[in-house]
Each structure stands twice: as C-alpha cells, then as structure tokens.
PDB file of C-alpha atoms in Angstrom:
ATOM      1  CA  PRO Z   1     -38.583 144.045 -61.980  1.00  0.00           C
ATOM      2  CA  ARG Z   2     -37.750 143.610 -65.026  1.00  0.00           C
ATOM      3  CA  GLY Z   3     -36.785 147.522 -65.711  1.00  0.00           C
ATOM      4  CA  LEU Z   4     -34.655 147.670 -62.721  1.00  0.00           C
ATOM      5  CA  ILE Z   5     -32.291 144.890 -64.343  1.00  0.00           C
ATOM      6  CA  ASN Z   6     -31.972 145.859 -67.772  1.00  0.00           C
ATOM      7  CA  GLN Z   7     -31.668 148.911 -66.746  1.00  0.00           C
ATOM      8  CA  ALA Z   8     -28.232 147.313 -64.604  1.00  0.00           C
ATOM      9  CA  TRP Z   9     -27.178 145.567 -67.910  1.00  0.00           C
ATOM     10  CA  LYS Z  10     -27.490 148.375 -70.356  1.00  0.00           C
ATOM     11  CA  LEU Z  11     -25.102 150.306 -67.523  1.00  0.00           C
ATOM     12  CA  LEU Z  12     -22.558 147.386 -67.238  1.00  0.00           C
ATOM     13  CA  LEU Z  13     -22.546 146.156 -71.161  1.00  0.00           C
ATOM     14  CA  GLN Z  14     -21.268 149.787 -70.795  1.00  0.00           C
ATOM     15  CA  ASN Z  15     -18.257 148.896 -69.034  1.00  0.00           C
ATOM     16  CA  GLN Z  16     -17.453 145.875 -71.876  1.00  0.00           C
ATOM     17  CA  THR Z  17     -15.641 148.353 -74.265  1.00  0.00           C
ATOM     18  CA  HIS Z  18     -12.154 147.179 -75.797  1.00  0.00           C
ATOM     19  CA  ASP Z  19     -10.303 149.870 -73.593  1.00  0.00           C
ATOM     20  CA  GLY Z  20     -12.316 150.573 -70.839  1.00  0.00           C
ATOM     21  CA  ILE Z  21     -12.275 146.855 -69.899  1.00  0.00           C
ATOM     22  CA  CYS Z  22      -9.024 146.079 -70.050  1.00  0.00           C
ATOM     23  CA  GLY Z  23      -8.160 149.550 -67.436  1.00  0.00           C
ATOM     24  CA  VAL Z  24      -6.099 151.249 -71.087  1.00  0.00           C
ATOM     25  CA  CYS Z  25      -8.395 154.877 -71.343  1.00  0.00           C
ATOM     26  CA  LEU Z  26      -8.373 158.785 -69.762  1.00  0.00           C
ATOM     27  CA  ASP Z  27      -8.601 159.564 -66.191  1.00  0.00           C
ATOM     28  CA  GLU Z  28     -11.845 160.720 -66.639  1.00  0.00           C
ATOM     29  CA  VAL Z  29     -13.494 157.604 -69.078  1.00  0.00           C
ATOM     30  CA  HIS Z  30     -11.973 155.755 -65.857  1.00  0.00           C
ATOM     31  CA  ARG Z  31     -14.433 158.187 -63.411  1.00  0.00           C
ATOM     32  CA  GLU Z  32     -17.042 157.927 -65.725  1.00  0.00           C
ATOM     33  CA  MET Z  33     -16.919 153.538 -65.125  1.00  0.00           C
ATOM     34  CA  ASP Z  34     -16.068 153.923 -61.499  1.00  0.00           C
ATOM     35  CA  GLN Z  35     -19.461 155.749 -61.148  1.00  0.00           C
ATOM     36  CA  ARG Z  36     -21.273 152.949 -62.991  1.00  0.00           C
ATOM     37  CA  PHE Z  37     -19.684 150.027 -61.687  1.00  0.00           C
ATOM     38  CA  VAL Z  38     -21.515 151.873 -58.867  1.00  0.00           C
ATOM     39  CA  ASP Z  39     -24.543 152.550 -59.458  1.00  0.00           C
ATOM     40  CA  VAL Z  40     -25.011 148.424 -60.343  1.00  0.00           C
ATOM     41  CA  LYS Z  41     -24.070 147.304 -57.068  1.00  0.00           C
ATOM     42  CA  ASN Z  42     -26.381 150.140 -55.758  1.00  0.00           C
ATOM     43  CA  ILE Z  43     -29.110 148.796 -58.196  1.00  0.00           C
ATOM     44  CA  GLY Z  44     -28.496 144.725 -57.464  1.00  0.00           C
ATOM     45  CA  GLU Z  45     -28.785 145.704 -53.187  1.00  0.00           C
ATOM     46  CA  THR Z  46     -31.615 146.791 -53.706  1.00  0.00           C
ATOM     47  CA  ILE Z  47     -33.765 144.895 -55.484  1.00  0.00           C
ATOM     48  CA  GLN Z  48     -32.072 141.802 -53.437  1.00  0.00           C
ATOM     49  CA  ASN Z  49     -32.831 143.364 -49.667  1.00  0.00           C
ATOM     50  CA  THR Z  50     -37.009 144.149 -51.283  1.00  0.00           C
ATOM     51  CA  PHE Z  51     -36.571 140.827 -51.703  1.00  0.00           C
ATOM     52  CA  ALA Z  52     -34.954 139.879 -48.652  1.00  0.00           C
ATOM     53  CA  ARG Z  53     -37.585 142.238 -46.718  1.00  0.00           C
ATOM     54  CA  ALA Z  54     -40.965 140.604 -48.753  1.00  0.00           C
ATOM     55  CA  ILE Z  55     -39.758 136.693 -48.256  1.00  0.00           C
ATOM     56  CA  ALA Z  56     -39.392 138.203 -44.257  1.00  0.00           C
ATOM     57  CA  ARG Z  57     -42.653 140.167 -43.964  1.00  0.00           C
ATOM     58  CA  ARG Z  58     -44.154 135.905 -45.163  1.00  0.00           C
ATOM     59  CA  ILE Z  59     -43.609 133.644 -41.829  1.00  0.00           C
ATOM     60  CA  SER Z  60     -44.542 134.353 -38.823  1.00  0.00           C
ATOM     61  CA  CYS Z  61     -43.604 137.442 -36.410  1.00  0.00           C
ATOM     62  CA  ASP Z  62     -44.111 134.728 -32.934  1.00  0.00           C
ATOM     63  CA  GLN Z  63     -40.870 133.966 -32.722  1.00  0.00           C
ATOM     64  CA  LEU Z  64     -37.491 135.793 -32.959  1.00  0.00           C
ATOM     65  CA  SER Z  65     -36.189 134.698 -35.998  1.00  0.00           C
ATOM     66  CA  LEU Z  66     -33.130 134.140 -38.534  1.00  0.00           C
ATOM     67  CA  LEU Z  67     -33.252 134.337 -42.415  1.00  0.00           C
ATOM     68  CA  VAL Z  68     -30.059 133.010 -43.630  1.00  0.00           C
ATOM     69  CA  PHE Z  69     -30.510 133.058 -47.155  1.00  0.00           C
ATOM     70  CA  ASN Z  70     -28.006 130.572 -50.246  1.00  0.00           C
ATOM     71  CA  ASN Z  71     -26.235 133.103 -51.337  1.00  0.00           C
ATOM     72  CA  ALA Z  72     -23.096 131.297 -53.015  1.00  0.00           C
ATOM     73  CA  MET Z  73     -25.808 129.055 -55.342  1.00  0.00           C
ATOM     74  CA  THR Z  74     -23.825 125.373 -54.104  1.00  0.00           C
ATOM     75  CA  ARG Z  75     -24.952 123.081 -51.846  1.00  0.00           C
ATOM     76  CA  GLY Z  76     -23.062 121.847 -48.505  1.00  0.00           C
ATOM     77  CA  THR Z  77     -21.801 123.237 -45.022  1.00  0.00           C
ATOM     78  CA  GLN Z  78     -21.412 126.996 -45.533  1.00  0.00           C
ATOM     79  CA  THR Z  79     -19.962 129.426 -42.774  1.00  0.00           C
ATOM     80  CA  VAL Z  80     -22.648 131.788 -42.082  1.00  0.00           C
ATOM     81  CA  SER Z  81     -21.953 135.111 -40.403  1.00  0.00           C
ATOM     82  CA  ALA Z  82     -25.036 136.860 -39.000  1.00  0.00           C
ATOM     83  CA  THR Z  83     -26.148 139.894 -37.060  1.00  0.00           C
ATOM     84  CA  ILE Z  84     -28.614 140.001 -34.571  1.00  0.00           C
ATOM     85  CA  TYR Z  85     -30.068 141.775 -32.408  1.00  0.00           C
ATOM     86  CA  THR Z  86     -31.849 140.604 -28.329  1.00  0.00           C
ATOM     87  CA  LYS Z  87     -33.197 142.275 -25.258  1.00  0.00           C
ATOM     88  CA  LYS Z  88     -31.001 139.083 -23.260  1.00  0.00           C
ATOM     89  CA  THR Z  89     -26.838 138.626 -24.361  1.00  0.00           C
ATOM     90  CA  HIS Z  90     -27.473 134.494 -23.787  1.00  0.00           C
ATOM     91  CA  PHE Z  91     -30.099 132.955 -26.590  1.00  0.00           C
ATOM     92  CA  THR Z  92     -29.878 129.328 -28.338  1.00  0.00           C
ATOM     93  CA  LEU Z  93     -30.634 129.138 -32.050  1.00  0.00           C
ATOM     94  CA  LYS Z  94     -31.793 126.293 -33.994  1.00  0.00           C
ATOM     95  CA  ASP Z  95     -33.310 125.447 -37.302  1.00  0.00           C
ATOM     96  CA  GLN Z  96     -36.925 124.626 -38.211  1.00  0.00           C
ATOM     97  CA  SER Z  97     -36.485 121.025 -36.838  1.00  0.00           C
ATOM     98  CA  GLY Z  98     -36.080 122.187 -33.316  1.00  0.00           C
ATOM     99  CA  ASN Z  99     -32.356 120.945 -33.231  1.00  0.00           C
ATOM    100  CA  LEU Z 100     -29.764 123.425 -31.635  1.00  0.00           C
ATOM    101  CA  VAL Z 101     -27.610 124.838 -33.424  1.00  0.00           C
ATOM    102  CA  LEU Z 102     -24.020 126.079 -32.744  1.00  0.00           C
ATOM    103  CA  TYR Z 103     -22.678 129.298 -33.070  1.00  0.00           C
ATOM    104  CA  GLN Z 104     -19.573 131.596 -31.688  1.00  0.00           C
ATOM    105  CA  ILE Z 105     -20.072 135.262 -30.980  1.00  0.00           C
ATOM    106  CA  ASP Z 106     -17.836 137.186 -32.890  1.00  0.00           C
ATOM    107  CA  GLN Z 107     -18.747 140.886 -31.781  1.00  0.00           C
ATOM    108  CA  MET Z 108     -21.249 141.814 -29.590  1.00  0.00           C
ATOM    109  CA  GLY Z 109     -22.630 145.226 -28.225  1.00  0.00           C
ATOM    110  CA  GLU Z 110     -25.119 147.375 -27.521  1.00  0.00           C
ATOM    111  CA  VAL Z 111     -27.091 150.375 -29.762  1.00  0.00           C
ATOM    112  CA  ASP Z 112     -30.119 151.563 -30.000  1.00  0.00           C
ATOM    113  CA  ILE Z 113     -32.768 149.826 -32.799  1.00  0.00           C
ATOM    114  CA  SER Z 114     -34.609 152.272 -33.345  1.00  0.00           C
ATOM    115  CA  GLU Z 115     -32.005 154.611 -34.956  1.00  0.00           C
ATOM    116  CA  ASN Z 116     -32.011 152.125 -37.795  1.00  0.00           C
ATOM    117  CA  SER Z 117     -35.241 153.139 -38.776  1.00  0.00           C
ATOM    118  CA  ILE Z 118     -36.523 156.210 -40.447  1.00  0.00           C
ATOM    119  CA  TRP Z 119     -40.223 156.704 -39.101  1.00  0.00           C
ATOM    120  CA  THR Z 120     -38.368 155.760 -36.290  1.00  0.00           C
ATOM    121  CA  LEU Z 121     -35.225 157.516 -35.831  1.00  0.00           C
ATOM    122  CA  TYR Z 122     -36.719 161.183 -35.016  1.00  0.00           C
ATOM    123  CA  LEU Z 123     -39.659 160.053 -32.198  1.00  0.00           C
ATOM    124  CA  ASN Z 124     -37.163 159.939 -29.356  1.00  0.00           C
ATOM    125  CA  THR Z 125     -37.743 156.299 -28.284  1.00  0.00           C
ATOM    126  CA  LYS Z 126     -34.789 154.818 -27.564  1.00  0.00           C
ATOM    127  CA  GLU Z 127     -35.159 150.818 -27.024  1.00  0.00           C
ATOM    128  CA  MET Z 128     -31.807 149.505 -26.523  1.00  0.00           C
ATOM    129  CA  LEU Z 129     -31.093 145.915 -27.760  1.00  0.00           C
ATOM    130  CA  LYS Z 130     -27.627 144.141 -27.765  1.00  0.00           C
ATOM    131  CA  LYS Z 131     -25.728 143.528 -30.759  1.00  0.00           C
ATOM    132  CA  ILE Z 132     -24.650 140.233 -31.418  1.00  0.00           C
ATOM    133  CA  GLU Z 133     -21.987 138.282 -34.827  1.00  0.00           C
ATOM    134  CA  ILE Z 134     -22.283 135.188 -34.994  1.00  0.00           C
ATOM    135  CA  THR Z 135     -21.292 133.112 -37.131  1.00  0.00           C
ATOM    136  CA  PHE Z 136     -21.926 129.160 -37.554  1.00  0.00           C
ATOM    137  CA  SER Z 137     -22.459 126.543 -39.837  1.00  0.00           C
ATOM    138  CA  ALA Z 138     -25.463 125.317 -42.209  1.00  0.00           C
ATOM    139  CA  ASP Z 139     -26.224 122.915 -44.224  1.00  0.00           C
ATOM    140  CA  PHE Z 140     -27.702 123.585 -47.507  1.00  0.00           C
ATOM    141  CA  ASP Z 141     -28.959 121.026 -50.000  1.00  0.00           C
ATOM    142  CA  PHE Z 142     -30.034 123.293 -52.258  1.00  0.00           C
ATOM    143  CA  ASN Z 143     -28.506 126.000 -54.374  1.00  0.00           C
ATOM    144  CA  VAL Z 144     -31.270 128.263 -54.081  1.00  0.00           C
ATOM    145  CA  GLY Z 145     -33.030 129.662 -51.133  1.00  0.00           C
ATOM    146  CA  TYR Z 146     -33.509 130.038 -47.916  1.00  0.00           C
ATOM    147  CA  LYS Z 147     -33.086 128.952 -44.717  1.00  0.00           C
ATOM    148  CA  VAL Z 148     -35.392 130.106 -41.038  1.00  0.00           C
ATOM    149  CA  TYR Z 149     -34.074 129.493 -37.421  1.00  0.00           C
ATOM    150  CA  THR Z 150     -35.474 130.509 -34.282  1.00  0.00           C
ATOM    151  CA  ILE Z 151     -33.575 132.463 -31.520  1.00  0.00           C
ATOM    152  CA  HIS Z 152     -34.996 131.674 -28.047  1.00  0.00           C
ATOM    153  CA  GLU Z 153     -33.622 134.764 -25.382  1.00  0.00           C
ATOM    154  CA  GLY Z 154     -32.485 133.960 -22.136  1.00  0.00           C
ATOM    155  CA  GLU Z 155     -31.349 130.078 -22.417  1.00  0.00           C
ATOM    156  CA  HIS Z 156     -27.677 128.804 -22.738  1.00  0.00           C
ATOM    157  CA  GLN Z 157     -26.415 127.280 -25.508  1.00  0.00           C
ATOM    158  CA  PRO Z 158     -24.411 123.953 -23.983  1.00  0.00           C
ATOM    159  CA  GLU Z 159     -20.304 125.102 -24.466  1.00  0.00           C
ATOM    160  CA  ILE Z 160     -19.307 123.995 -27.938  1.00  0.00           C
ATOM    161  CA  GLN Z 161     -16.365 121.338 -28.740  1.00  0.00           C
ATOM    162  CA  PRO Z 162     -13.586 123.309 -30.449  1.00  0.00           C
ATOM    163  CA  GLU Z 163     -13.149 123.184 -34.405  1.00  0.00           C
ATOM    164  CA  ILE Z 164     -10.080 124.229 -34.895  1.00  0.00           C
ATOM    165  CA  THR Z 165      -6.748 124.350 -33.157  1.00  0.00           C
ATOM    166  CA  ILE Z 166      -4.406 126.953 -32.770  1.00  0.00           C
ATOM    167  CA  LEU Z 167      -0.740 125.213 -33.677  1.00  0.00           C
ATOM    168  CA  GLU Z 168       2.206 127.157 -32.723  1.00  0.00           C
ATOM    169  CA  ASN Z 169       2.224 128.339 -35.631  1.00  0.00           C
ATOM    170  CA  GLY Z 170      -0.694 127.986 -37.871  1.00  0.00           C
ATOM    171  CA  LEU Z 171      -4.418 126.104 -38.050  1.00  0.00           C
ATOM    172  CA  GLU Z 172      -5.321 122.852 -37.864  1.00  0.00           C
ATOM    173  CA  ASN Z 173      -9.588 121.426 -38.090  1.00  0.00           C
ATOM    174  CA  SER Z 174     -10.689 118.252 -39.414  1.00  0.00           C
ATOM    175  CA  LEU Z 175      -9.380 119.145 -42.587  1.00  0.00           C
ATOM    176  CA  ILE Z 176      -6.525 121.164 -43.845  1.00  0.00           C
ATOM    177  CA  LYS Z 177      -3.096 122.527 -41.489  1.00  0.00           C
ATOM    178  CA  VAL Z 178      -1.687 125.296 -42.131  1.00  0.00           C
ATOM    179  CA  ASN Z 179       1.953 125.710 -41.314  1.00  0.00           C
ATOM    180  CA  ILE Z 180       3.398 129.796 -41.622  1.00  0.00           C
ATOM    181  CA  ASN Z 181       6.571 129.703 -42.294  1.00  0.00           C
ATOM    182  CA  ASN Z 182       8.777 132.695 -40.728  1.00  0.00           C
ATOM    183  CA  ASN Z 183       8.834 134.590 -44.422  1.00  0.00           C
ATOM    184  CA  GLY Z 184       5.240 134.461 -43.902  1.00  0.00           C
ATOM    185  CA  SER Z 185       4.802 131.504 -46.629  1.00  0.00           C
ATOM    186  CA  ILE Z 186       2.384 128.874 -46.112  1.00  0.00           C
ATOM    187  CA  ASN Z 187       2.485 124.815 -45.688  1.00  0.00           C
ATOM    188  CA  LEU Z 188      -0.922 123.616 -46.754  1.00  0.00           C
ATOM    189  CA  LEU Z 189      -1.748 120.070 -46.097  1.00  0.00           C
ATOM    190  CA  ASP Z 190      -5.407 118.429 -47.263  1.00  0.00           C
ATOM    191  CA  LYS Z 191      -5.995 116.237 -44.879  1.00  0.00           C
ATOM    192  CA  GLU Z 192      -8.305 114.734 -47.586  1.00  0.00           C
ATOM    193  CA  THR Z 193      -5.918 113.107 -50.163  1.00  0.00           C
ATOM    194  CA  GLY Z 194      -2.552 113.506 -48.213  1.00  0.00           C
ATOM    195  CA  LYS Z 195      -1.352 116.812 -50.952  1.00  0.00           C
ATOM    196  CA  LEU Z 196       0.886 118.746 -49.481  1.00  0.00           C
ATOM    197  CA  PHE Z 197       1.231 123.093 -51.018  1.00  0.00           C
ATOM    198  CA  SER Z 198       4.519 124.371 -50.166  1.00  0.00           C
ATOM    199  CA  GLY Z 199       5.441 128.078 -49.886  1.00  0.00           C
ATOM    200  CA  LEU Z 200       2.305 129.555 -50.947  1.00  0.00           C
ATOM    201  CA  HIS Z 201       1.965 133.286 -50.729  1.00  0.00           C
ATOM    202  CA  ILE Z 202       5.106 134.695 -51.676  1.00  0.00           C
ATOM    203  CA  PHE Z 203       4.760 137.986 -53.197  1.00  0.00           C
ATOM    204  CA  GLU Z 204       7.246 139.263 -55.858  1.00  0.00           C
ATOM    205  CA  ASP Z 205       8.149 142.654 -57.473  1.00  0.00           C
ATOM    206  CA  CYS Z 206       9.876 142.764 -60.852  1.00  0.00           C
ATOM    207  CA  GLY Z 207      10.528 145.828 -63.484  1.00  0.00           C
ATOM    208  CA  ASP Z 208       7.442 146.443 -66.266  1.00  0.00           C
ATOM    209  CA  ALA Z 209       9.057 148.545 -69.050  1.00  0.00           C
ATOM    210  CA  GLY Z 210       6.090 147.980 -71.060  1.00  0.00           C
ATOM    211  CA  ASP Z 211       3.984 150.136 -72.624  1.00  0.00           C
ATOM    212  CA  THR Z 212       0.197 150.729 -71.596  1.00  0.00           C
ATOM    213  CA  TYR Z 213      -1.074 147.564 -73.224  1.00  0.00           C
ATOM    214  CA  ASN Z 214       1.704 144.873 -72.503  1.00  0.00           C
ATOM    215  CA  TYR Z 215       4.409 143.756 -70.445  1.00  0.00           C
ATOM    216  CA  SER Z 216       7.867 144.026 -71.347  1.00  0.00           C
ATOM    217  CA  PRO Z 217      10.590 142.040 -69.042  1.00  0.00           C
ATOM    218  CA  VAL Z 218      12.932 144.441 -67.227  1.00  0.00           C
ATOM    219  CA  LYS Z 219      16.635 143.411 -68.868  1.00  0.00           C
ATOM    220  CA  GLU Z 220      19.117 143.166 -65.903  1.00  0.00           C
ATOM    221  CA  ASP Z 221      16.052 143.172 -63.272  1.00  0.00           C
ATOM    222  CA  THR Z 222      16.087 142.914 -59.798  1.00  0.00           C
ATOM    223  CA  VAL Z 223      13.828 140.948 -58.510  1.00  0.00           C
ATOM    224  CA  ILE Z 224      12.048 140.869 -54.916  1.00  0.00           C
ATOM    225  CA  THR Z 225      11.115 138.646 -53.535  1.00  0.00           C
ATOM    226  CA  SER Z 226       9.700 137.995 -49.907  1.00  0.00           C
ATOM    227  CA  GLN Z 227      11.673 134.406 -49.995  1.00  0.00           C
ATOM    228  CA  ASP Z 228      13.769 136.226 -46.948  1.00  0.00           C
ATOM    229  CA  SER Z 229      12.146 137.875 -45.563  1.00  0.00           C
ATOM    230  CA  ALA Z 230      11.233 138.308 -41.421  1.00  0.00           C
ATOM    231  CA  ALA Z 231       6.853 138.305 -40.839  1.00  0.00           C
ATOM    232  CA  SER Z 232       5.119 139.158 -38.136  1.00  0.00           C
ATOM    233  CA  VAL Z 233       1.846 136.233 -37.043  1.00  0.00           C
ATOM    234  CA  GLU Z 234      -0.767 137.425 -35.112  1.00  0.00           C
ATOM    235  CA  VAL Z 235      -3.905 135.521 -33.897  1.00  0.00           C
ATOM    236  CA  THR Z 236      -6.231 138.095 -34.505  1.00  0.00           C
ATOM    237  CA  GLN Z 237      -9.271 135.685 -33.965  1.00  0.00           C
ATOM    238  CA  MET Z 238      -9.857 132.706 -31.654  1.00  0.00           C
ATOM    239  CA  GLY Z 239     -12.823 130.859 -31.727  1.00  0.00           C
ATOM    240  CA  PRO Z 240     -13.972 126.917 -31.263  1.00  0.00           C
ATOM    241  CA  LEU Z 241     -15.258 127.789 -34.842  1.00  0.00           C
ATOM    242  CA  LYS Z 242     -13.958 129.646 -36.675  1.00  0.00           C
ATOM    243  CA  ALA Z 243     -10.059 131.060 -36.135  1.00  0.00           C
ATOM    244  CA  GLN Z 244      -7.884 133.947 -38.153  1.00  0.00           C
ATOM    245  CA  ILE Z 245      -4.443 134.840 -38.265  1.00  0.00           C
ATOM    246  CA  CYS Z 246      -2.853 138.194 -39.673  1.00  0.00           C
ATOM    247  CA  ILE Z 247       0.442 137.954 -41.837  1.00  0.00           C
ATOM    248  CA  LYS Z 248       2.644 141.071 -41.841  1.00  0.00           C
ATOM    249  CA  VAL Z 249       5.354 141.157 -44.334  1.00  0.00           C
ATOM    250  CA  LEU Z 250       7.362 144.100 -44.783  1.00  0.00           C
ATOM    251  CA  LEU Z 251       9.167 144.359 -48.404  1.00  0.00           C
ATOM    252  CA  ASN Z 252      11.500 147.450 -50.255  1.00  0.00           C
ATOM    253  CA  VAL Z 253      10.474 147.837 -53.584  1.00  0.00           C
ATOM    254  CA  PRO Z 254      11.807 149.878 -56.501  1.00  0.00           C
ATOM    255  CA  LEU Z 255       9.338 153.320 -56.843  1.00  0.00           C
ATOM    256  CA  ARG Z 256      10.055 153.801 -60.542  1.00  0.00           C
ATOM    257  CA  LEU Z 257      11.717 152.373 -64.178  1.00  0.00           C
ATOM    258  CA  ALA Z 258      15.673 153.716 -63.690  1.00  0.00           C
ATOM    259  CA  ALA Z 259      16.178 156.005 -67.119  1.00  0.00           C
TER     260      ALA Z 259
END
C-alpha cells in the first residue's frame, strides 16, 4: 500500500519542523500537529490490521486459533497479552508442535460477539461468548513474523508453578528482585550479574526561570523530592506469570515562579 505509507510519511514529516518538533509554536499550530499524529497513527494501524487479517484468513478454520505477531521485532522470550473468545471457560493453548503453553488469566467476562461486526450488529442474533484476557510467554527465533497457537476448548490446563514471588515489599523471579522502600523508591537486583541498582524511582521538582527554548535554574530554588515521602504500595495484580504493584507518592510542589 505504497500510497498510504507515503501519505503517513508526508504527514509525519510536516511535524518535524524546527519549532514544531520541540513544542515552541502557537497553540493552534500544535493542535494541527496533534491531528497529524492522530492521522499517522490511524493510517499505520489500518494498514497493520488489514494485513494481519489477510494473513489470519489463510490459516485453517478447522481449529480455533490465536495468531501472535512478533511486533517487538527482537528475538527471544517475550510476554504476550492476548484477548480470546471461547464458548467454554476452560481451554488449553498449544503451539504449532502440539506442546502445551501455560497461560495466566488476567480478566474474564461475557460479551455479545455479534456486536463486534457491522454485518451482524443489527440482525438481533445474539451470540454470547467468554471474553478472556490471558498472558503467556512466547519464544521467538525470528525478528519479524508470527506464531500460530491452537485453542482447545473444554480441556483443563495443569496448575502453573508460580514464576513470580510476592515479597512483603516487592517482587522476585529468577532474573530480578525488586524491593520497594518506604518512600516509593526501588532497589533492583539483577541476579545474572549481581548488580544492585539502589534508590531508583525518586521524583524531583525544581523551578525553571528560562524562556521558551532554554532551561535556566532558579536562584535560591526550593527543590522538592520524594526522598522523604511516605508512599502507599498496593499489589494490583498477582499471578503465576505476571504481577503488578502500584506505588503512589503525593508531593506538594510550588504552583509558579514568584516575582
């Protein structure tokens, strides 16, 4: 689709002007730039979705399948987040060699799949399916391409041995250990190298007395940091393959420069 790709490039290049790209134009100029970025994104996603569907249509429909593209374009193990639609809650996921792929369910609900297509939206023929968001690991031995997984409904996958340990103040797996301090900062241990990175995730706010282009430090400035803060820490997702912690820090910062 050379014409569409060229159109996206032309729009993107219009946003690379000297004052535009560094954000020092009039508001109306930047509003126009915002719309160009939206147009570039829409063109890119339309091309991507069109050709992804074209590839998917070439795959046999005899078995419910999941098509996973290596959109990171790097080799090795990657975490895949996917949404699938099934008739049954329980299913197994298998790769192209028939090997079982263990997955974690992040969220599950029920949807009317007929509402997802304009061709069935107004036919009033409901088709309720389970909408399941899952996470699993995929090993890519190529930079660009895709893998096909098959979904076997009604089968129960074995219990997953947790790869992540929830600590009292952090997370740990076979590669890294993360400890969260009282002020919300993070100590990160790389187990492969033994390297410890301490005091990460500290926020700092200071004044800027410069003009539109240049930063200029404020004389006798009051620098605000989160060093002495009392952070709140909450485990928002906990599973055998993926976990998430939310750290919240509240800072009182100056509103504006004094005269």
